[in-house]
Amino acid sequence: MLQVVAGVIVRKNSVLCCRKGKTKLTETSYKFEFPGGKIQEGESPEAALKRELLEELGVDVKILKPSGSHTHAYSDLTVCIHFYLCELEQDEPIAREHVQLIWSTQENIRSLEWLAADLPMVERIAEQGLESLFS
């Protein structure tokens, strides 16, 4: 099982949604995700998240708190994804590894085509609002 981290980056009443490009699997190609990636050996989840967000988006984030974990089996691997609520320190994200970045509200988040592993967080935001991530 692959251990991964994802940043739920919030700004005002919206959350950052990142669209992947073409991947080797159709189930993951061109889908939206919360940005992040693999935890490397000996790395804390928080350090992995900060490293991944700097690599993928060129941003430093303030990690506010853990926001839950979820395990999902894709056709070729199983991931355990650890979500963290984050805020940008200052910079605007740059799409270095994604084909599109958008800020979505609670009302619009379900209209995007999401990676299956991220759907529990999408549903939480859609049902309970971004405020629920802070409590």
Tab-separated table of N, CA and C in Angstrom:
chain	number	residue	atom	x	y	z
A	1	MET	N	0.847	-1.183	0.000
A	1	MET	CA	0.000	0.000	0.000
A	1	MET	C	0.887	1.238	0.000
A	2	LEU	N	0.557	2.158	-0.859
A	2	LEU	CA	1.308	3.391	-0.997
A	2	LEU	C	0.733	4.453	-0.060
A	3	GLN	N	1.595	5.070	0.732
A	3	GLN	CA	1.189	6.142	1.641
A	3	GLN	C	1.389	7.485	0.937
A	4	VAL	N	0.299	8.254	0.814
A	4	VAL	CA	0.374	9.550	0.142
A	4	VAL	C	-0.276	10.628	1.001
A	5	VAL	N	0.101	11.863	0.722
A	5	VAL	CA	-0.469	13.026	1.407
A	5	VAL	C	-1.127	13.932	0.388
A	6	ALA	N	-2.148	14.665	0.828
A	6	ALA	CA	-2.838	15.607	-0.040
A	6	ALA	C	-3.159	16.862	0.748
A	7	GLY	N	-2.917	17.997	0.124
A	7	GLY	CA	-3.211	19.277	0.745
A	7	GLY	C	-4.562	19.807	0.306
A	8	VAL	N	-5.419	20.040	1.279
A	8	VAL	CA	-6.700	20.687	1.020
A	8	VAL	C	-6.441	22.170	1.301
A	9	ILE	N	-6.062	22.887	0.240
A	9	ILE	CA	-5.619	24.276	0.369
A	9	ILE	C	-6.832	25.192	0.249
A	10	VAL	N	-7.094	25.926	1.319
A	10	VAL	CA	-8.272	26.795	1.348
A	10	VAL	C	-7.863	28.263	1.284
A	11	ARG	N	-8.749	29.049	0.656
A	11	ARG	CA	-8.580	30.501	0.574
A	11	ARG	C	-9.980	31.092	0.568
A	12	LYS	N	-10.252	31.928	1.549
A	12	LYS	CA	-11.591	32.513	1.718
A	12	LYS	C	-12.609	31.382	1.766
A	13	ASN	N	-13.543	31.335	0.842
A	13	ASN	CA	-14.545	30.259	0.874
A	13	ASN	C	-14.366	29.308	-0.303
A	14	SER	N	-13.094	29.059	-0.700
A	14	SER	CA	-12.841	28.152	-1.806
A	14	SER	C	-11.651	27.233	-1.509
A	15	VAL	N	-11.540	26.193	-2.309
A	15	VAL	CA	-10.489	25.193	-2.143
A	15	VAL	C	-9.807	24.973	-3.493
A	16	LEU	N	-8.485	24.743	-3.460
A	16	LEU	CA	-7.715	24.548	-4.681
A	16	LEU	C	-7.930	23.138	-5.233
A	17	CYS	N	-8.288	23.073	-6.516
A	17	CYS	CA	-8.521	21.814	-7.211
A	17	CYS	C	-7.561	21.751	-8.393
A	18	CYS	N	-6.812	20.663	-8.519
A	18	CYS	CA	-5.762	20.541	-9.520
A	18	CYS	C	-6.086	19.396	-10.474
A	19	ARG	N	-6.108	19.707	-11.770
A	19	ARG	CA	-6.445	18.696	-12.773
A	19	ARG	C	-5.183	18.062	-13.336
A	20	LYS	N	-5.127	16.742	-13.236
A	20	LYS	CA	-4.012	15.980	-13.780
A	20	LYS	C	-4.074	15.975	-15.305
A	21	GLY	N	-2.953	15.701	-15.929
A	21	GLY	CA	-2.916	15.494	-17.368
A	21	GLY	C	-3.153	14.023	-17.683
A	22	LYS	N	-2.713	13.619	-18.841
A	22	LYS	CA	-2.864	12.222	-19.260
A	22	LYS	C	-1.944	11.352	-18.410
A	23	THR	N	-2.497	10.252	-17.908
A	23	THR	CA	-1.719	9.282	-17.144
A	23	THR	C	-1.826	7.927	-17.839
A	24	LYS	N	-1.122	6.934	-17.312
A	24	LYS	CA	-1.164	5.614	-17.951
A	24	LYS	C	-2.514	4.925	-17.751
A	25	LEU	N	-3.312	5.398	-16.793
A	25	LEU	CA	-4.616	4.800	-16.534
A	25	LEU	C	-5.736	5.775	-16.893
A	26	THR	N	-6.744	5.294	-17.589
A	26	THR	CA	-7.871	6.168	-17.923
A	26	THR	C	-8.632	6.578	-16.674
A	27	GLU	N	-8.583	5.751	-15.614
A	27	GLU	CA	-9.312	6.091	-14.396
A	27	GLU	C	-8.696	7.262	-13.639
A	28	THR	N	-7.486	7.665	-14.024
A	28	THR	CA	-6.853	8.806	-13.366
A	28	THR	C	-6.535	9.957	-14.327
A	29	SER	N	-6.588	9.720	-15.622
A	29	SER	CA	-6.277	10.772	-16.600
A	29	SER	C	-7.284	11.912	-16.550
A	30	TYR	N	-6.750	13.117	-16.558
A	30	TYR	CA	-7.538	14.359	-16.629
A	30	TYR	C	-8.549	14.510	-15.487
A	31	LYS	N	-8.283	13.889	-14.359
A	31	LYS	CA	-9.161	14.001	-13.195
A	31	LYS	C	-8.598	15.069	-12.252
A	32	PHE	N	-9.488	15.651	-11.474
A	32	PHE	CA	-9.066	16.618	-10.464
A	32	PHE	C	-8.607	15.878	-9.215
A	33	GLU	N	-7.709	16.529	-8.486
A	33	GLU	CA	-7.189	15.973	-7.240
A	33	GLU	C	-6.833	17.114	-6.300
A	34	PHE	N	-6.685	16.733	-5.026
A	34	PHE	CA	-6.062	17.630	-4.069
A	34	PHE	C	-4.560	17.360	-4.216
A	35	PRO	N	-3.732	18.387	-4.366
A	35	PRO	CA	-2.324	18.177	-4.677
A	35	PRO	C	-1.560	17.516	-3.537
A	36	GLY	N	-0.530	16.795	-3.902
A	36	GLY	CA	0.308	16.100	-2.932
A	36	GLY	C	1.062	14.983	-3.608
A	37	GLY	N	1.432	13.980	-2.833
A	37	GLY	CA	2.168	12.864	-3.415
A	37	GLY	C	2.651	11.880	-2.380
A	38	LYS	N	3.606	11.072	-2.807
A	38	LYS	CA	4.107	9.961	-1.993
A	38	LYS	C	4.951	10.449	-0.817
A	39	ILE	N	4.816	9.732	0.281
A	39	ILE	CA	5.681	9.953	1.436
A	39	ILE	C	6.928	9.095	1.225
A	40	GLN	N	8.088	9.718	1.240
A	40	GLN	CA	9.335	8.983	1.056
A	40	GLN	C	9.783	8.356	2.371
A	41	GLU	N	10.611	7.323	2.257
A	41	GLU	CA	11.130	6.622	3.428
A	41	GLU	C	11.804	7.601	4.386
A	42	GLY	N	11.432	7.533	5.660
A	42	GLY	CA	12.015	8.380	6.679
A	42	GLY	C	11.467	9.796	6.724
A	43	GLU	N	10.470	10.092	5.905
A	43	GLU	CA	9.908	11.434	5.817
A	43	GLU	C	8.585	11.491	6.587
A	44	SER	N	8.355	12.548	7.323
A	44	SER	CA	7.065	12.706	7.997
A	44	SER	C	6.010	13.094	6.963
A	45	PRO	N	4.744	12.803	7.227
A	45	PRO	CA	3.705	13.213	6.287
A	45	PRO	C	3.709	14.722	6.032
A	46	GLU	N	3.928	15.504	7.070
A	46	GLU	CA	3.934	16.955	6.921
A	46	GLU	C	5.090	17.418	6.041
A	47	ALA	N	6.277	16.847	6.245
A	47	ALA	CA	7.440	17.200	5.423
A	47	ALA	C	7.202	16.784	3.967
A	48	ALA	N	6.601	15.623	3.764
A	48	ALA	CA	6.289	15.156	2.412
A	48	ALA	C	5.326	16.115	1.717
A	49	LEU	N	4.309	16.560	2.458
A	49	LEU	CA	3.328	17.458	1.869
A	49	LEU	C	3.963	18.793	1.479
A	50	LYS	N	4.760	19.354	2.362
A	50	LYS	CA	5.426	20.622	2.052
A	50	LYS	C	6.336	20.464	0.830
A	51	ARG	N	7.084	19.360	0.759
A	51	ARG	CA	7.971	19.111	-0.376
A	51	ARG	C	7.166	18.958	-1.665
A	52	GLU	N	6.121	18.153	-1.630
A	52	GLU	CA	5.315	17.904	-2.829
A	52	GLU	C	4.635	19.182	-3.341
A	53	LEU	N	4.105	19.993	-2.432
A	53	LEU	CA	3.418	21.219	-2.860
A	53	LEU	C	4.394	22.245	-3.428
A	54	LEU	N	5.601	22.270	-2.896
A	54	LEU	CA	6.627	23.148	-3.461
A	54	LEU	C	7.008	22.665	-4.862
A	55	GLU	N	7.172	21.336	-5.037
A	55	GLU	CA	7.516	20.773	-6.345
A	55	GLU	C	6.391	20.964	-7.357
A	56	GLU	N	5.171	20.641	-6.973
A	56	GLU	CA	4.035	20.651	-7.906
A	56	GLU	C	3.488	22.038	-8.205
A	57	LEU	N	3.465	22.900	-7.190
A	57	LEU	CA	2.784	24.190	-7.323
A	57	LEU	C	3.666	25.400	-7.080
A	58	GLY	N	4.903	25.166	-6.626
A	58	GLY	CA	5.805	26.279	-6.353
A	58	GLY	C	5.388	27.125	-5.168
A	59	VAL	N	4.705	26.526	-4.196
A	59	VAL	CA	4.202	27.292	-3.059
A	59	VAL	C	4.635	26.690	-1.727
A	60	ASP	N	4.761	27.572	-0.757
A	60	ASP	CA	4.925	27.157	0.629
A	60	ASP	C	3.549	27.239	1.270
A	61	VAL	N	3.245	26.271	2.119
A	61	VAL	CA	1.953	26.266	2.791
A	61	VAL	C	2.141	26.206	4.293
A	62	LYS	N	1.131	26.675	4.971
A	62	LYS	CA	1.021	26.496	6.410
A	62	LYS	C	0.053	25.337	6.601
A	63	ILE	N	0.525	24.258	7.209
A	63	ILE	CA	-0.340	23.108	7.485
A	63	ILE	C	-1.085	23.397	8.770
A	64	LEU	N	-2.402	23.488	8.662
A	64	LEU	CA	-3.228	23.843	9.814
A	64	LEU	C	-3.568	22.640	10.683
A	65	LYS	N	-3.933	21.516	10.040
A	65	LYS	CA	-4.287	20.323	10.825
A	65	LYS	C	-4.549	19.140	9.902
A	66	PRO	N	-4.404	17.912	10.437
A	66	PRO	CA	-4.804	16.731	9.673
A	66	PRO	C	-6.327	16.732	9.514
A	67	SER	N	-6.796	16.228	8.368
A	67	SER	CA	-8.243	16.243	8.101
A	67	SER	C	-8.771	14.880	7.690
A	68	GLY	N	-8.119	13.824	8.143
A	68	GLY	CA	-8.608	12.477	7.890
A	68	GLY	C	-7.789	11.713	6.875
A	69	SER	N	-8.034	10.417	6.823
A	69	SER	CA	-7.342	9.514	5.906
A	69	SER	C	-8.369	8.609	5.243
A	70	HIS	N	-7.972	8.050	4.111
A	70	HIS	CA	-8.868	7.177	3.353
A	70	HIS	C	-8.018	6.229	2.519
A	71	THR	N	-8.451	4.975	2.419
A	71	THR	CA	-7.761	3.997	1.579
A	71	THR	C	-8.605	3.720	0.353
A	72	HIS	N	-7.930	3.684	-0.807
A	72	HIS	CA	-8.641	3.404	-2.057
A	72	HIS	C	-7.795	2.479	-2.927
A	73	ALA	N	-8.452	1.480	-3.532
A	73	ALA	CA	-7.774	0.551	-4.442
A	73	ALA	C	-8.068	0.941	-5.882
A	74	TYR	N	-7.033	1.348	-6.593
A	74	TYR	CA	-7.126	1.554	-8.039
A	74	TYR	C	-6.843	0.211	-8.702
A	75	SER	N	-6.913	0.164	-10.018
A	75	SER	CA	-6.701	-1.105	-10.716
A	75	SER	C	-5.267	-1.621	-10.567
A	76	ASP	N	-4.304	-0.722	-10.373
A	76	ASP	CA	-2.906	-1.165	-10.299
A	76	ASP	C	-2.230	-0.941	-8.947
A	77	LEU	N	-2.873	-0.229	-8.017
A	77	LEU	CA	-2.274	-0.018	-6.701
A	77	LEU	C	-3.320	0.460	-5.699
A	78	THR	N	-2.979	0.290	-4.440
A	78	THR	CA	-3.826	0.772	-3.351
A	78	THR	C	-3.093	1.905	-2.659
A	79	VAL	N	-3.823	2.996	-2.406
A	79	VAL	CA	-3.227	4.146	-1.726
A	79	VAL	C	-3.965	4.418	-0.422
A	80	CYS	N	-3.203	4.821	0.554
A	80	CYS	CA	-3.778	5.369	1.791
A	80	CYS	C	-3.429	6.850	1.745
A	81	ILE	N	-4.457	7.673	1.592
A	81	ILE	CA	-4.256	9.106	1.410
A	81	ILE	C	-4.574	9.834	2.715
A	82	HIS	N	-3.647	10.668	3.129
A	82	HIS	CA	-3.777	11.443	4.359
A	82	HIS	C	-3.988	12.906	3.961
A	83	PHE	N	-5.150	13.441	4.319
A	83	PHE	CA	-5.504	14.819	3.961
A	83	PHE	C	-5.082	15.789	5.064
A	84	TYR	N	-4.593	16.963	4.640
A	84	TYR	CA	-4.216	18.017	5.574
A	84	TYR	C	-4.817	19.338	5.110
A	85	LEU	N	-5.426	20.033	6.029
A	85	LEU	CA	-5.949	21.367	5.765
A	85	LEU	C	-4.773	22.331	5.736
A	86	CYS	N	-4.691	23.147	4.678
A	86	CYS	CA	-3.547	24.052	4.483
A	86	CYS	C	-4.006	25.427	4.020
A	87	GLU	N	-3.135	26.394	4.239
A	87	GLU	CA	-3.287	27.736	3.683
A	87	GLU	C	-2.000	28.090	2.975
A	88	LEU	N	-2.089	28.887	1.914
A	88	LEU	CA	-0.896	29.379	1.233
A	88	LEU	C	-0.172	30.366	2.133
A	89	GLU	N	1.140	30.300	2.147
A	89	GLU	CA	1.924	31.270	2.918
A	89	GLU	C	1.896	32.626	2.227
A	90	GLN	N	2.059	32.634	0.879
A	90	GLN	CA	2.041	33.898	0.163
A	90	GLN	C	1.823	33.736	-1.328
A	91	ASP	N	2.592	32.912	-1.991
A	91	ASP	CA	2.581	32.842	-3.449
A	91	ASP	C	1.292	32.267	-4.022
A	92	GLU	N	1.058	32.598	-5.286
A	92	GLU	CA	-0.057	32.025	-6.046
A	92	GLU	C	0.452	30.722	-6.662
A	93	PRO	N	-0.333	29.636	-6.585
A	93	PRO	CA	0.130	28.366	-7.147
A	93	PRO	C	0.325	28.432	-8.665
A	94	ILE	N	1.310	27.676	-9.124
A	94	ILE	CA	1.637	27.565	-10.545
A	94	ILE	C	1.426	26.104	-10.955
A	95	ALA	N	0.795	25.868	-12.091
A	95	ALA	CA	0.537	24.504	-12.569
A	95	ALA	C	1.794	23.925	-13.202
A	96	ARG	N	2.668	23.383	-12.379
A	96	ARG	CA	3.906	22.782	-12.881
A	96	ARG	C	3.672	21.348	-13.359
A	97	GLU	N	2.789	20.622	-12.681
A	97	GLU	CA	2.543	19.217	-13.010
A	97	GLU	C	1.074	18.946	-13.327
A	98	HIS	N	0.266	19.974	-13.373
A	98	HIS	CA	-1.164	19.835	-13.647
A	98	HIS	C	-1.517	20.625	-14.911
A	99	VAL	N	-2.624	20.266	-15.536
A	99	VAL	CA	-3.058	20.988	-16.736
A	99	VAL	C	-4.021	22.120	-16.412
A	100	GLN	N	-4.543	22.134	-15.172
A	100	GLN	CA	-5.481	23.194	-14.781
A	100	GLN	C	-5.531	23.304	-13.265
A	101	LEU	N	-5.592	24.534	-12.784
A	101	LEU	CA	-5.802	24.823	-11.368
A	101	LEU	C	-7.028	25.703	-11.270
A	102	ILE	N	-7.957	25.347	-10.389
A	102	ILE	CA	-9.117	26.208	-10.166
A	102	ILE	C	-9.419	26.265	-8.674
A	103	TRP	N	-10.040	27.354	-8.271
A	103	TRP	CA	-10.529	27.504	-6.909
A	103	TRP	C	-12.025	27.220	-6.956
A	104	SER	N	-12.468	26.236	-6.211
A	104	SER	CA	-13.871	25.836	-6.232
A	104	SER	C	-14.533	26.124	-4.891
A	105	THR	N	-15.805	26.457	-4.956
A	105	THR	CA	-16.600	26.625	-3.740
A	105	THR	C	-17.258	25.303	-3.387
A	106	GLN	N	-17.827	25.263	-2.212
A	106	GLN	CA	-18.575	24.092	-1.753
A	106	GLN	C	-19.672	23.733	-2.757
A	107	GLU	N	-20.330	24.723	-3.282
A	107	GLU	CA	-21.461	24.500	-4.184
A	107	GLU	C	-21.043	23.897	-5.525
A	108	ASN	N	-19.824	24.170	-5.965
A	108	ASN	CA	-19.384	23.718	-7.294
A	108	ASN	C	-18.453	22.517	-7.287
A	109	ILE	N	-18.005	22.084	-6.120
A	109	ILE	CA	-16.948	21.070	-6.064
A	109	ILE	C	-17.363	19.733	-6.681
A	110	ARG	N	-18.619	19.372	-6.576
A	110	ARG	CA	-19.076	18.099	-7.155
A	110	ARG	C	-19.145	18.133	-8.683
A	111	SER	N	-19.136	19.310	-9.273
A	111	SER	CA	-19.245	19.413	-10.726
A	111	SER	C	-17.946	19.024	-11.434
A	112	LEU	N	-16.854	18.879	-10.693
A	112	LEU	CA	-15.567	18.489	-11.264
A	112	LEU	C	-15.442	16.968	-11.259
A	113	GLU	N	-14.657	16.448	-12.199
A	113	GLU	CA	-14.425	15.007	-12.272
A	113	GLU	C	-13.188	14.676	-11.442
A	114	TRP	N	-13.398	14.009	-10.301
A	114	TRP	CA	-12.363	13.794	-9.291
A	114	TRP	C	-11.754	12.405	-9.351
A	115	LEU	N	-10.506	12.311	-8.872
A	115	LEU	CA	-9.902	11.008	-8.619
A	115	LEU	C	-10.725	10.309	-7.549
A	116	ALA	N	-10.881	9.019	-7.690
A	116	ALA	CA	-11.708	8.262	-6.751
A	116	ALA	C	-11.198	8.371	-5.312
A	117	ALA	N	-9.894	8.376	-5.122
A	117	ALA	CA	-9.337	8.446	-3.763
A	117	ALA	C	-9.665	9.757	-3.062
A	118	ASP	N	-9.922	10.811	-3.827
A	118	ASP	CA	-10.220	12.120	-3.246
A	118	ASP	C	-11.708	12.343	-2.986
A	119	LEU	N	-12.551	11.457	-3.487
A	119	LEU	CA	-14.003	11.661	-3.367
A	119	LEU	C	-14.526	11.771	-1.935
A	120	PRO	N	-14.003	11.021	-0.965
A	120	PRO	CA	-14.509	11.220	0.404
A	120	PRO	C	-14.327	12.657	0.906
A	121	MET	N	-13.212	13.287	0.573
A	121	MET	CA	-12.988	14.674	0.981
A	121	MET	C	-13.900	15.610	0.192
A	122	VAL	N	-14.083	15.336	-1.089
A	122	VAL	CA	-14.990	16.144	-1.916
A	122	VAL	C	-16.398	16.099	-1.323
A	123	GLU	N	-16.850	14.913	-0.966
A	123	GLU	CA	-18.193	14.762	-0.390
A	123	GLU	C	-18.307	15.472	0.952
A	124	ARG	N	-17.266	15.384	1.749
A	124	ARG	CA	-17.281	16.079	3.050
A	124	ARG	C	-17.436	17.580	2.846
A	125	ILE	N	-16.679	18.140	1.899
A	125	ILE	CA	-16.760	19.572	1.631
A	125	ILE	C	-18.135	19.929	1.071
A	126	ALA	N	-18.634	19.129	0.132
A	126	ALA	CA	-19.919	19.390	-0.501
A	126	ALA	C	-21.070	19.317	0.514
A	127	GLU	N	-21.004	18.353	1.416
A	127	GLU	CA	-22.082	18.141	2.385
A	127	GLU	C	-21.992	19.073	3.599
A	128	GLN	N	-20.775	19.229	4.125
A	128	GLN	CA	-20.602	19.925	5.405
A	128	GLN	C	-19.958	21.299	5.278
A	129	GLY	N	-19.415	21.616	4.115
A	129	GLY	CA	-18.786	22.916	3.915
A	129	GLY	C	-17.323	22.933	4.327
A	130	LEU	N	-16.611	23.924	3.865
A	130	LEU	CA	-15.202	24.085	4.210
A	130	LEU	C	-15.017	24.313	5.705
A	131	GLU	N	-16.000	24.937	6.332
A	131	GLU	CA	-15.895	25.196	7.780
A	131	GLU	C	-15.704	23.916	8.576
A	132	SER	N	-16.266	22.794	8.078
A	132	SER	CA	-16.174	21.528	8.802
A	132	SER	C	-14.718	21.049	8.899
A	133	LEU	N	-13.872	21.489	7.998
A	133	LEU	CA	-12.466	21.084	8.025
A	133	LEU	C	-11.721	21.723	9.178
A	134	PHE	N	-12.225	22.859	9.656
A	134	PHE	CA	-11.562	23.593	10.720
A	134	PHE	C	-11.944	23.105	12.122
A	135	SER	N	-13.040	22.347	12.214
A	135	SER	CA	-13.512	21.925	13.555
A	135	SER	C	-12.974	20.572	13.954
